[in-house]
Amino acid sequence: SMGRRAAAAAADADAAPAYLPKARPTVGELQEGELVDAVVREAGADYVWLFVGPYVTARAFCLELGDDPALAAAPADHFKTGDAVRARVLAADAATARVDLSLRLTPAHTAGAAAAASGLAHALPAEGSIVLGRVSKVWPVVGANVQLSAALHGRVHLTEIEDGWAEAPTASLRLGAIVRAAVSHV
């Protein structure tokens, strides 16, 4: 009986396991574009904070939570502590221990060669793309500023707010509103 158990244990040791768990990453090991599994730590008005591993806490800005405007408008209504999510690494800086994630698993179409040369290609949307944004400033005689990411803003000219003639085009915009916008120039 002891011989059979030892033989079975040896056979199990020789068999290749079906799944090898990935070691929990450190900030320095995360690569831009990499997909990671994470757990929601907390959700606020602007960010969802996530645990990527025991030593890595990351953030996902509200406009990076998906294409549904409701997610960006009220993250706390959609993400609860303990929820498991899959995310894409946007940036990981070991020196500051800052990790930015996107819950959009497919990268957005970006601005191309000119932006790549400046080192900003991952952050600039391509001309013609439709993006989710948040109204950050309204000027009744000029237009509006729209926040596209944690550090990127765009400007919407007064004549581009409505498709046709409007007496007061900015009247339909309110500060903090989540909008879809077409990128006309980068």
Short mmCIF file of C-alpha atoms in Angstrom, two decimals:
data_model
loop_
_atom_site.label_atom_id
_atom_site.label_comp_id
_atom_site.label_asym_id
_atom_site.label_seq_id
_atom_site.Cartn_x
_atom_site.Cartn_y
_atom_site.Cartn_z
CA SER A 1 0.00 0.00 0.00
CA MET A 2 2.84 2.40 0.82
CA GLY A 3 4.49 1.61 -2.51
CA ARG A 4 1.34 2.49 -4.46
CA ARG A 5 1.00 5.86 -2.72
CA ALA A 6 4.65 6.71 -3.37
CA ALA A 7 4.31 5.72 -7.04
CA ALA A 8 1.14 7.85 -7.37
CA ALA A 9 2.86 10.83 -5.75
CA ALA A 10 5.84 10.46 -8.09
CA ALA A 11 3.52 10.27 -11.11
CA ASP A 12 1.70 13.43 -9.93
CA ALA A 13 5.02 15.23 -9.52
CA ASP A 14 6.06 14.31 -13.08
CA ALA A 15 2.76 15.42 -14.64
CA ALA A 16 2.72 19.01 -15.94
CA PRO A 17 0.20 21.12 -14.05
CA ALA A 18 -2.71 22.48 -16.13
CA TYR A 19 -2.31 25.95 -14.64
CA LEU A 20 0.66 27.71 -13.12
CA PRO A 21 -0.41 30.80 -11.16
CA LYS A 22 1.39 33.99 -12.12
CA ALA A 23 3.43 35.54 -9.36
CA ARG A 24 1.95 38.77 -8.04
CA PRO A 25 3.61 41.69 -9.83
CA THR A 26 5.50 44.64 -8.45
CA VAL A 27 5.14 48.10 -10.00
CA GLY A 28 8.48 47.70 -11.79
CA GLU A 29 7.36 44.46 -13.44
CA LEU A 30 4.18 45.88 -14.99
CA GLN A 31 4.42 46.75 -18.69
CA GLU A 32 2.34 49.30 -20.62
CA GLY A 33 -0.40 47.45 -22.50
CA GLU A 34 -0.25 44.35 -20.27
CA LEU A 35 -3.56 42.87 -19.10
CA VAL A 36 -3.84 42.31 -15.35
CA ASP A 37 -6.44 40.95 -12.97
CA ALA A 38 -7.41 43.33 -10.18
CA VAL A 39 -9.81 43.71 -7.27
CA VAL A 40 -11.70 46.92 -6.49
CA ARG A 41 -10.47 48.58 -3.30
CA GLU A 42 -12.86 51.56 -3.48
CA ALA A 43 -14.73 53.67 -6.01
CA GLY A 44 -14.94 57.44 -5.79
CA ALA A 45 -16.24 60.21 -8.01
CA ASP A 46 -13.15 60.39 -10.26
CA TYR A 47 -11.22 57.14 -9.75
CA VAL A 48 -11.69 53.46 -9.02
CA TRP A 49 -8.80 52.26 -6.85
CA LEU A 50 -7.69 48.68 -7.49
CA PHE A 51 -5.43 46.08 -5.93
CA VAL A 52 -3.29 44.44 -8.64
CA GLY A 53 -1.32 42.43 -6.10
CA PRO A 54 -0.39 42.57 -2.43
CA TYR A 55 2.12 45.33 -3.09
CA VAL A 56 0.48 47.21 -5.98
CA THR A 57 -2.45 49.62 -5.75
CA ALA A 58 -3.55 51.17 -9.04
CA ARG A 59 -6.13 53.68 -10.21
CA ALA A 60 -8.49 53.82 -13.16
CA PHE A 61 -9.78 57.29 -14.06
CA CYS A 62 -13.56 57.52 -14.50
CA LEU A 63 -13.26 58.09 -18.27
CA GLU A 64 -11.21 54.85 -18.57
CA LEU A 65 -13.89 52.60 -17.04
CA GLY A 66 -15.61 51.77 -20.32
CA ASP A 67 -17.66 53.26 -23.13
CA ASP A 68 -20.88 53.60 -21.12
CA PRO A 69 -21.34 57.22 -19.95
CA ALA A 70 -23.10 55.92 -16.80
CA LEU A 71 -19.84 54.28 -15.64
CA ALA A 72 -17.95 57.56 -15.95
CA ALA A 73 -20.72 59.61 -14.34
CA ALA A 74 -21.03 57.50 -11.18
CA PRO A 75 -18.29 54.89 -10.69
CA ALA A 76 -19.38 54.11 -7.12
CA ASP A 77 -22.79 52.97 -8.40
CA HIS A 78 -21.17 50.35 -10.65
CA PHE A 79 -18.03 49.19 -8.84
CA LYS A 80 -18.11 47.74 -5.32
CA THR A 81 -15.28 46.79 -2.99
CA GLY A 82 -14.19 43.23 -3.78
CA ASP A 83 -15.36 43.20 -7.43
CA ALA A 84 -12.91 41.38 -9.69
CA VAL A 85 -12.00 43.15 -12.94
CA ARG A 86 -9.53 42.77 -15.77
CA ALA A 87 -7.61 45.90 -16.76
CA ARG A 88 -4.97 47.14 -19.19
CA VAL A 89 -1.88 48.92 -17.86
CA LEU A 90 -1.66 52.48 -19.21
CA ALA A 91 1.43 53.47 -17.21
CA ALA A 92 3.51 52.08 -14.36
CA ASP A 93 6.16 54.23 -12.69
CA ALA A 94 8.28 52.37 -10.14
CA ALA A 95 9.91 55.60 -8.89
CA THR A 96 6.56 57.06 -7.76
CA ALA A 97 4.76 53.69 -7.32
CA ARG A 98 1.97 55.06 -9.53
CA VAL A 99 0.02 52.68 -11.76
CA ASP A 100 -2.72 53.86 -14.13
CA LEU A 101 -5.13 51.32 -15.57
CA SER A 102 -7.94 51.25 -18.11
CA LEU A 103 -10.86 48.87 -17.98
CA ARG A 104 -11.04 49.19 -21.77
CA LEU A 105 -9.07 46.09 -22.71
CA THR A 106 -8.50 47.16 -26.32
CA PRO A 107 -6.36 50.28 -26.75
CA ALA A 108 -8.07 53.28 -28.33
CA HIS A 109 -6.96 54.37 -31.79
CA THR A 110 -4.29 56.99 -31.16
CA ALA A 111 -2.80 59.93 -32.99
CA GLY A 112 -0.02 58.20 -34.90
CA ALA A 113 3.52 59.09 -35.95
CA ALA A 114 3.59 62.77 -34.97
CA ALA A 115 2.34 62.02 -31.47
CA ALA A 116 4.58 58.95 -31.17
CA ALA A 117 7.61 61.12 -31.89
CA SER A 118 6.58 63.43 -29.05
CA GLY A 119 6.09 60.49 -26.68
CA LEU A 120 2.37 61.13 -26.30
CA ALA A 121 0.86 58.64 -28.76
CA HIS A 122 -0.75 56.56 -26.04
CA ALA A 123 -2.57 59.62 -24.67
CA LEU A 124 -3.81 61.46 -27.76
CA PRO A 125 -6.94 60.24 -29.53
CA ALA A 126 -6.83 60.03 -33.32
CA GLU A 127 -8.58 62.58 -35.49
CA GLY A 128 -12.05 61.37 -36.38
CA SER A 129 -12.43 59.14 -33.33
CA ILE A 130 -15.40 59.42 -30.99
CA VAL A 131 -14.35 59.80 -27.35
CA LEU A 132 -16.00 59.97 -23.97
CA GLY A 133 -15.33 63.18 -22.07
CA ARG A 134 -16.46 65.32 -19.15
CA VAL A 135 -17.38 68.99 -19.51
CA SER A 136 -14.83 70.88 -17.40
CA LYS A 137 -15.49 74.51 -18.40
CA VAL A 138 -18.26 76.31 -20.30
CA TRP A 139 -17.82 79.73 -21.91
CA PRO A 140 -21.15 81.02 -23.31
CA VAL A 141 -19.48 83.03 -26.12
CA VAL A 142 -16.54 80.69 -26.86
CA GLY A 143 -17.49 77.03 -26.31
CA ALA A 144 -16.37 74.45 -23.77
CA ASN A 145 -13.40 72.48 -22.46
CA VAL A 146 -13.89 68.72 -22.29
CA GLN A 147 -11.68 66.50 -20.13
CA LEU A 148 -10.64 63.37 -22.06
CA SER A 149 -8.43 61.69 -19.46
CA ALA A 150 -6.89 62.50 -16.09
CA ALA A 151 -4.43 64.92 -17.74
CA LEU A 152 -5.82 65.64 -21.22
CA HIS A 153 -8.39 68.30 -22.17
CA GLY A 154 -9.86 69.32 -25.50
CA ARG A 155 -11.72 72.41 -26.59
CA VAL A 156 -15.07 72.44 -28.36
CA HIS A 157 -15.72 75.60 -30.34
CA LEU A 158 -19.13 77.24 -30.04
CA THR A 159 -19.98 76.38 -33.65
CA GLU A 160 -19.26 72.66 -33.07
CA ILE A 161 -21.62 72.07 -30.12
CA GLU A 162 -24.86 71.72 -32.10
CA ASP A 163 -25.41 70.27 -35.58
CA GLY A 164 -27.59 73.17 -36.71
CA TRP A 165 -28.25 76.76 -35.68
CA ALA A 166 -28.88 77.26 -31.96
CA GLU A 167 -29.55 80.57 -30.26
CA ALA A 168 -27.49 79.54 -27.19
CA PRO A 169 -25.51 76.37 -28.02
CA THR A 170 -23.76 76.17 -24.64
CA ALA A 171 -27.09 76.22 -22.76
CA SER A 172 -27.33 72.42 -23.17
CA LEU A 173 -23.93 71.86 -21.52
CA ARG A 174 -23.48 71.62 -17.78
CA LEU A 175 -20.27 71.39 -15.80
CA GLY A 176 -19.37 67.75 -15.07
CA ALA A 177 -21.71 66.29 -17.72
CA ILE A 178 -20.40 63.18 -19.50
CA VAL A 179 -20.49 63.70 -23.27
CA ARG A 180 -19.39 61.98 -26.46
CA ALA A 181 -17.22 64.12 -28.72
CA ALA A 182 -15.69 63.72 -32.17
CA VAL A 183 -11.99 64.58 -32.36
CA SER A 184 -11.53 67.04 -35.23
CA HIS A 185 -7.90 68.08 -34.69
CA VAL A 186 -4.94 66.86 -32.63
#
